[in-house]
Amino acid sequence: MREGRTIFLASVITLLTGAFWGLYWLPVRALDARGLAGAWGTVGVTLAALVLLGPFAWRRRHEIAVTSPVALASIALGGGAFALYSIGFVYGHVALVILLWFLTPVWSTLIGRFVMGWPTPRLRLYAIALGLAGLALILGAGGGLPLPRDLGEWMTLAGGVLWSISTTGIRATSRLSPAPSAFVFSLGAALASLILAPILAPLPSVVEALPATLALTLGTGAIWWGLSLAALMWATVRLEPARVGILLMTEVVVGAISAALLAHEMLSPMELAGGLLVLGAGVLELWPVKVTNPESRP
């Protein structure tokens, strides 16, 4: 009974975190418009998160010291994946970036089956087929081969795969508490964005309204990368990787609606059809399956 309540609470936190991240593109693009171009906005946000999370991680430094390198690497890899996702909003359409990210249940199921050796129910095979069909429609909407059309789509697709690898590793190996997990996560994101930033855009020379920009950077780092990710780290270790990806799909709805209303970015009919297939794959992933072996993982 207690385990059921914990799973329910973790699911609610993940669901709400997804909705909150559906608005994350707003501060990212605002920072880009204020002079922190390309990945530099993500650099600022993740460094702010590290500063804010540092004292909490220091108090629990013994946890980090005794955590396995595989677990730490998995968490940091998740941060790197989120950095790619964050930067993708600067170069791609909001709704498409979010939809491509939410192919993670497909990648998580494939990784669980072929890397971890977890059984794959037939219904999840249908989900994989549906998700890949949706991917083909989204990427092929403009005609030609169904391949990413801009840097934002490439980065998001790669980030989604890395996030699936990360959540699988976190689920299998990590017992790190939320605050140090969020710190390691933000550290991975900061390192990834610092590597990409000088490649994508020159070092900012002029930043508009510096006090307001600094406040926006600190606020985004504290709220999105600090508080919400600490909560997500707590929930992630208590849920299956595929379920995490599915529950975070509230981000698709919030992101697509907010982008349509505020940025006038509308999906084409084919992109919308592909998006519905991706969401349909998520529904199939959530559908209860019969487990014949009680020791196996669905």
CSV table of C-alpha atoms in Angstrom, one decimal:
chain,number,residue,atom,x,y,z
A,1,MET,CA,0.0,0.0,0.0
A,2,ARG,CA,2.8,2.4,0.9
A,3,GLU,CA,4.7,1.6,-2.3
A,4,GLY,CA,1.5,2.3,-4.3
A,5,ARG,CA,1.2,5.7,-2.7
A,6,THR,CA,4.8,6.5,-3.4
A,7,ILE,CA,4.4,5.5,-7.1
A,8,PHE,CA,1.3,7.6,-7.3
A,9,LEU,CA,3.0,10.7,-5.8
A,10,ALA,CA,6.0,10.2,-8.1
A,11,SER,CA,3.7,10.0,-11.1
A,12,VAL,CA,1.9,13.2,-10.1
A,13,ILE,CA,5.2,15.0,-9.6
A,14,THR,CA,6.4,13.8,-13.0
A,15,LEU,CA,3.1,14.9,-14.6
A,16,LEU,CA,3.2,18.4,-13.2
A,17,THR,CA,6.9,18.8,-14.0
A,18,GLY,CA,6.2,18.0,-17.6
A,19,ALA,CA,3.5,20.7,-17.7
A,20,PHE,CA,5.9,23.2,-16.1
A,21,TRP,CA,8.6,22.4,-18.7
A,22,GLY,CA,6.1,23.0,-21.4
A,23,LEU,CA,6.7,26.7,-20.7
A,24,TYR,CA,10.5,26.4,-20.5
A,25,TRP,CA,11.0,27.7,-24.1
A,26,LEU,CA,9.8,31.2,-23.0
A,27,PRO,CA,12.9,32.0,-20.8
A,28,VAL,CA,15.2,30.2,-23.2
A,29,ARG,CA,14.1,32.4,-26.1
A,30,ALA,CA,14.0,35.5,-23.9
A,31,LEU,CA,17.7,35.0,-23.0
A,32,ASP,CA,18.6,34.5,-26.6
A,33,ALA,CA,16.8,37.7,-27.5
A,34,ARG,CA,18.7,39.6,-24.7
A,35,GLY,CA,22.1,38.7,-26.1
A,36,LEU,CA,22.8,35.2,-24.7
A,37,ALA,CA,22.7,33.6,-28.2
A,38,GLY,CA,22.8,29.9,-29.0
A,39,ALA,CA,23.8,27.8,-26.1
A,40,TRP,CA,25.0,30.7,-23.9
A,41,GLY,CA,21.6,31.1,-22.3
A,42,THR,CA,21.7,27.5,-21.2
A,43,VAL,CA,25.2,28.0,-20.0
A,44,GLY,CA,24.0,30.8,-17.8
A,45,VAL,CA,21.0,29.0,-16.5
A,46,THR,CA,22.8,25.8,-15.6
A,47,LEU,CA,25.7,27.6,-13.9
A,48,ALA,CA,23.1,29.5,-11.9
A,49,ALA,CA,21.5,26.2,-10.9
A,50,LEU,CA,24.9,24.9,-9.8
A,51,VAL,CA,25.5,27.9,-7.6
A,52,LEU,CA,22.0,27.5,-6.0
A,53,LEU,CA,22.2,23.8,-5.6
A,54,GLY,CA,25.8,23.7,-4.5
A,55,PRO,CA,25.2,24.2,-0.7
A,56,PHE,CA,22.6,21.5,-0.6
A,57,ALA,CA,24.8,19.1,-2.5
A,58,TRP,CA,27.7,19.9,-0.2
A,59,ARG,CA,25.7,18.9,2.8
A,60,ARG,CA,25.1,15.5,1.2
A,61,ARG,CA,28.6,15.2,-0.3
A,62,HIS,CA,29.1,11.8,1.4
A,63,GLU,CA,26.2,10.5,-0.7
A,64,ILE,CA,27.9,11.6,-3.9
A,65,ALA,CA,31.2,10.1,-2.7
A,66,VAL,CA,29.7,6.6,-2.2
A,67,THR,CA,27.4,6.6,-5.3
A,68,SER,CA,28.6,4.4,-8.1
A,69,PRO,CA,30.3,6.0,-11.1
A,70,VAL,CA,27.7,4.5,-13.4
A,71,ALA,CA,24.9,6.1,-11.5
A,72,LEU,CA,26.7,9.5,-11.4
A,73,ALA,CA,27.4,9.2,-15.1
A,74,SER,CA,23.8,8.3,-15.9
A,75,ILE,CA,22.6,11.4,-14.0
A,76,ALA,CA,25.1,13.7,-15.7
A,77,LEU,CA,24.2,12.2,-19.1
A,78,GLY,CA,20.6,13.1,-18.4
A,79,GLY,CA,21.7,16.7,-17.8
A,80,GLY,CA,23.6,16.7,-21.0
A,81,ALA,CA,20.5,15.4,-22.8
A,82,PHE,CA,18.4,18.2,-21.3
A,83,ALA,CA,21.0,20.8,-22.4
A,84,LEU,CA,20.6,19.6,-26.0
A,85,TYR,CA,16.8,19.9,-25.5
A,86,SER,CA,17.2,23.4,-24.0
A,87,ILE,CA,19.4,24.6,-26.9
A,88,GLY,CA,17.1,23.1,-29.4
A,89,PHE,CA,14.4,25.7,-28.6
A,90,VAL,CA,16.7,28.4,-30.0
A,91,TYR,CA,17.0,26.7,-33.4
A,92,GLY,CA,13.8,24.8,-33.9
A,93,HIS,CA,10.0,25.1,-33.7
A,94,VAL,CA,8.8,24.6,-30.1
A,95,ALA,CA,6.1,22.0,-30.7
A,96,LEU,CA,8.3,19.9,-33.0
A,97,VAL,CA,11.2,20.1,-30.6
A,98,ILE,CA,8.9,18.8,-27.8
A,99,LEU,CA,7.4,16.1,-29.9
A,100,LEU,CA,10.7,14.8,-31.0
A,101,TRP,CA,11.9,14.7,-27.4
A,102,PHE,CA,8.9,12.6,-26.5
A,103,LEU,CA,9.9,9.7,-28.6
A,104,THR,CA,11.8,8.7,-25.4
A,105,PRO,CA,9.3,5.9,-24.6
A,106,VAL,CA,10.3,4.2,-27.8
A,107,TRP,CA,14.0,4.5,-27.2
A,108,SER,CA,13.5,3.5,-23.5
A,109,THR,CA,11.7,0.4,-24.5
A,110,LEU,CA,14.3,-0.6,-27.1
A,111,ILE,CA,17.1,0.0,-24.6
A,112,GLY,CA,15.3,-1.9,-21.9
A,113,ARG,CA,14.8,-4.9,-24.3
A,114,PHE,CA,18.2,-5.1,-26.1
A,115,VAL,CA,20.5,-3.6,-23.4
A,116,MET,CA,18.9,-4.5,-20.1
A,117,GLY,CA,17.3,-7.7,-21.2
A,118,TRP,CA,13.9,-6.7,-19.9
A,119,PRO,CA,10.9,-8.5,-21.5
A,120,THR,CA,8.9,-6.5,-24.1
A,121,PRO,CA,5.1,-7.2,-24.2
A,122,ARG,CA,3.5,-7.2,-27.6
A,123,LEU,CA,1.6,-4.1,-26.9
A,124,ARG,CA,4.8,-2.2,-26.5
A,125,LEU,CA,6.0,-3.5,-29.8
A,126,TYR,CA,2.9,-1.8,-31.3
A,127,ALA,CA,3.8,1.4,-29.4
A,128,ILE,CA,7.3,1.3,-30.9
A,129,ALA,CA,5.8,1.0,-34.5
A,130,LEU,CA,3.3,3.7,-33.8
A,131,GLY,CA,6.0,6.1,-32.4
A,132,LEU,CA,8.4,5.5,-35.3
A,133,ALA,CA,5.5,6.0,-37.8
A,134,GLY,CA,4.8,9.3,-36.1
A,135,LEU,CA,8.5,10.3,-36.3
A,136,ALA,CA,8.5,9.6,-40.0
A,137,LEU,CA,5.4,11.8,-40.5
A,138,ILE,CA,6.8,14.7,-38.5
A,139,LEU,CA,10.2,14.7,-40.2
A,140,GLY,CA,8.8,14.0,-43.6
A,141,ALA,CA,6.1,16.7,-43.5
A,142,GLY,CA,8.1,19.1,-45.7
A,143,GLY,CA,8.7,16.5,-48.3
A,144,GLY,CA,11.8,14.5,-49.0
A,145,LEU,CA,13.5,12.1,-46.6
A,146,PRO,CA,12.1,11.9,-43.1
A,147,LEU,CA,15.2,13.4,-41.5
A,148,PRO,CA,15.6,16.3,-39.1
A,149,ARG,CA,15.5,19.6,-41.0
A,150,ASP,CA,17.3,22.0,-38.7
A,151,LEU,CA,19.8,22.0,-35.8
A,152,GLY,CA,17.1,22.2,-33.2
A,153,GLU,CA,15.5,18.9,-34.5
A,154,TRP,CA,18.9,17.1,-34.7
A,155,MET,CA,19.8,18.2,-31.1
A,156,THR,CA,16.5,17.2,-29.7
A,157,LEU,CA,16.4,13.8,-31.4
A,158,ALA,CA,19.9,13.1,-30.0
A,159,GLY,CA,19.0,14.4,-26.6
A,160,GLY,CA,15.9,12.2,-26.5
A,161,VAL,CA,18.0,9.1,-27.1
A,162,LEU,CA,20.6,10.2,-24.5
A,163,TRP,CA,17.8,10.8,-22.0
A,164,SER,CA,16.4,7.3,-22.5
A,165,ILE,CA,19.9,5.9,-21.8
A,166,SER,CA,20.2,8.1,-18.8
A,167,THR,CA,16.8,7.2,-17.2
A,168,THR,CA,17.5,3.5,-17.7
A,169,GLY,CA,20.8,3.9,-15.9
A,170,ILE,CA,19.3,6.0,-13.1
A,171,ARG,CA,16.5,3.5,-12.6
A,172,ALA,CA,18.9,0.5,-12.4
A,173,THR,CA,21.7,2.0,-10.3
A,174,SER,CA,21.0,5.3,-8.6
A,175,ARG,CA,19.9,5.8,-5.0
A,176,LEU,CA,21.1,9.4,-4.8
A,177,SER,CA,18.7,11.8,-3.0
A,178,PRO,CA,17.1,14.6,-5.0
A,179,ALA,CA,19.4,17.6,-4.1
A,180,PRO,CA,22.7,16.0,-5.0
A,181,SER,CA,21.0,14.3,-8.0
A,182,ALA,CA,19.9,17.7,-9.3
A,183,PHE,CA,23.4,19.1,-8.7
A,184,VAL,CA,25.1,16.3,-10.7
A,185,PHE,CA,22.3,16.6,-13.4
A,186,SER,CA,22.9,20.4,-13.7
A,187,LEU,CA,26.7,19.8,-13.8
A,188,GLY,CA,26.3,17.5,-16.8
A,189,ALA,CA,24.1,20.1,-18.5
A,190,ALA,CA,26.6,22.9,-17.8
A,191,LEU,CA,29.5,20.9,-19.2
A,192,ALA,CA,27.6,19.9,-22.3
A,193,SER,CA,26.4,23.5,-22.9
A,194,LEU,CA,29.9,24.9,-22.3
A,195,ILE,CA,31.3,22.6,-24.9
A,196,LEU,CA,28.6,23.5,-27.5
A,197,ALA,CA,28.3,27.3,-26.7
A,198,PRO,CA,31.5,28.6,-28.5
A,199,ILE,CA,30.8,26.3,-31.4
A,200,LEU,CA,27.3,27.6,-32.0
A,201,ALA,CA,27.7,31.3,-31.3
A,202,PRO,CA,30.5,33.7,-30.3
A,203,LEU,CA,30.9,34.8,-26.7
A,204,PRO,CA,28.3,37.4,-25.9
A,205,SER,CA,29.8,40.9,-26.0
A,206,VAL,CA,26.6,42.9,-25.2
A,207,VAL,CA,23.8,41.8,-23.0
A,208,GLU,CA,20.6,43.9,-22.9
A,209,ALA,CA,19.2,45.1,-19.6
A,210,LEU,CA,21.8,43.2,-17.6
A,211,PRO,CA,20.1,43.3,-14.2
A,212,ALA,CA,16.8,41.9,-15.7
A,213,THR,CA,18.7,39.3,-17.7
A,214,LEU,CA,20.7,38.2,-14.7
A,215,ALA,CA,17.4,37.9,-12.7
A,216,LEU,CA,15.8,35.9,-15.5
A,217,THR,CA,18.9,33.6,-15.6
A,218,LEU,CA,18.9,33.0,-11.9
A,219,GLY,CA,15.2,32.5,-11.7
A,220,THR,CA,15.2,30.0,-14.6
A,221,GLY,CA,18.1,28.1,-13.0
A,222,ALA,CA,16.4,28.0,-9.6
A,223,ILE,CA,12.9,27.1,-10.6
A,224,TRP,CA,13.3,24.9,-13.7
A,225,TRP,CA,16.8,23.4,-13.1
A,226,GLY,CA,16.7,23.4,-9.3
A,227,LEU,CA,13.4,22.9,-7.8
A,228,SER,CA,11.6,21.0,-10.6
A,229,LEU,CA,14.5,18.8,-11.4
A,230,ALA,CA,15.1,17.9,-7.8
A,231,ALA,CA,11.5,16.8,-7.6
A,232,LEU,CA,11.9,14.9,-10.9
A,233,MET,CA,15.0,13.2,-9.7
A,234,TRP,CA,13.1,11.9,-6.7
A,235,ALA,CA,10.3,10.6,-8.9
A,236,THR,CA,12.5,9.1,-11.6
A,237,VAL,CA,14.2,6.5,-9.4
A,238,ARG,CA,10.7,5.3,-8.3
A,239,LEU,CA,9.3,4.9,-11.8
A,240,GLU,CA,10.1,2.9,-14.9
A,241,PRO,CA,12.0,4.8,-17.6
A,242,ALA,CA,9.2,4.5,-20.2
A,243,ARG,CA,6.6,5.7,-17.6
A,244,VAL,CA,8.7,8.7,-16.9
A,245,GLY,CA,8.8,9.7,-20.5
A,246,ILE,CA,5.0,9.1,-20.9
A,247,LEU,CA,4.0,11.1,-17.9
A,248,LEU,CA,6.2,14.0,-19.0
A,249,MET,CA,4.0,14.2,-22.1
A,250,THR,CA,2.0,16.9,-20.4
A,251,GLU,CA,4.8,19.1,-21.7
A,252,VAL,CA,3.7,18.4,-25.3
A,253,VAL,CA,0.2,19.8,-24.7
A,254,VAL,CA,1.3,22.8,-22.7
A,255,GLY,CA,4.3,23.5,-25.1
A,256,ALA,CA,2.2,23.2,-28.3
A,257,ILE,CA,-0.6,25.4,-27.0
A,258,SER,CA,1.7,28.1,-25.6
A,259,ALA,CA,3.8,28.2,-28.8
A,260,ALA,CA,0.7,28.5,-31.0
A,261,LEU,CA,-0.7,31.3,-28.8
A,262,LEU,CA,2.5,33.2,-28.0
A,263,ALA,CA,4.9,32.5,-30.9
A,264,HIS,CA,2.3,31.8,-33.6
A,265,GLU,CA,4.0,28.5,-34.4
A,266,MET,CA,1.4,26.1,-35.8
A,267,LEU,CA,1.9,22.5,-36.8
A,268,SER,CA,1.1,21.5,-40.3
A,269,PRO,CA,-1.6,18.8,-40.8
A,270,MET,CA,1.0,16.1,-41.4
A,271,GLU,CA,3.1,17.2,-38.4
A,272,LEU,CA,-0.1,17.2,-36.3
A,273,ALA,CA,-0.9,13.7,-37.5
A,274,GLY,CA,2.6,12.5,-36.6
A,275,GLY,CA,2.4,14.1,-33.2
A,276,LEU,CA,-0.9,12.3,-32.5
A,277,LEU,CA,0.8,9.0,-33.4
A,278,VAL,CA,3.6,9.8,-31.0
A,279,LEU,CA,1.1,10.5,-28.3
A,280,GLY,CA,-0.8,7.4,-29.2
A,281,ALA,CA,2.4,5.4,-28.7
A,282,GLY,CA,2.7,6.9,-25.3
A,283,VAL,CA,-0.9,5.8,-24.5
A,284,LEU,CA,0.0,2.2,-25.5
A,285,GLU,CA,3.1,2.4,-23.3
A,286,LEU,CA,0.9,3.2,-20.4
A,287,TRP,CA,-1.7,0.5,-21.1
A,288,PRO,CA,-1.6,-2.3,-18.5
A,289,VAL,CA,0.1,-5.5,-19.7
A,290,LYS,CA,-0.2,-8.9,-18.2
A,291,VAL,CA,3.1,-10.0,-16.6
A,292,THR,CA,3.5,-13.8,-16.7
A,293,ASN,CA,6.7,-13.8,-14.6
A,294,PRO,CA,6.4,-11.9,-11.4
A,295,GLU,CA,10.1,-11.3,-11.3
A,296,SER,CA,10.2,-9.8,-14.8
A,297,ARG,CA,9.9,-6.1,-15.5
A,298,PRO,CA,7.0,-4.9,-17.8
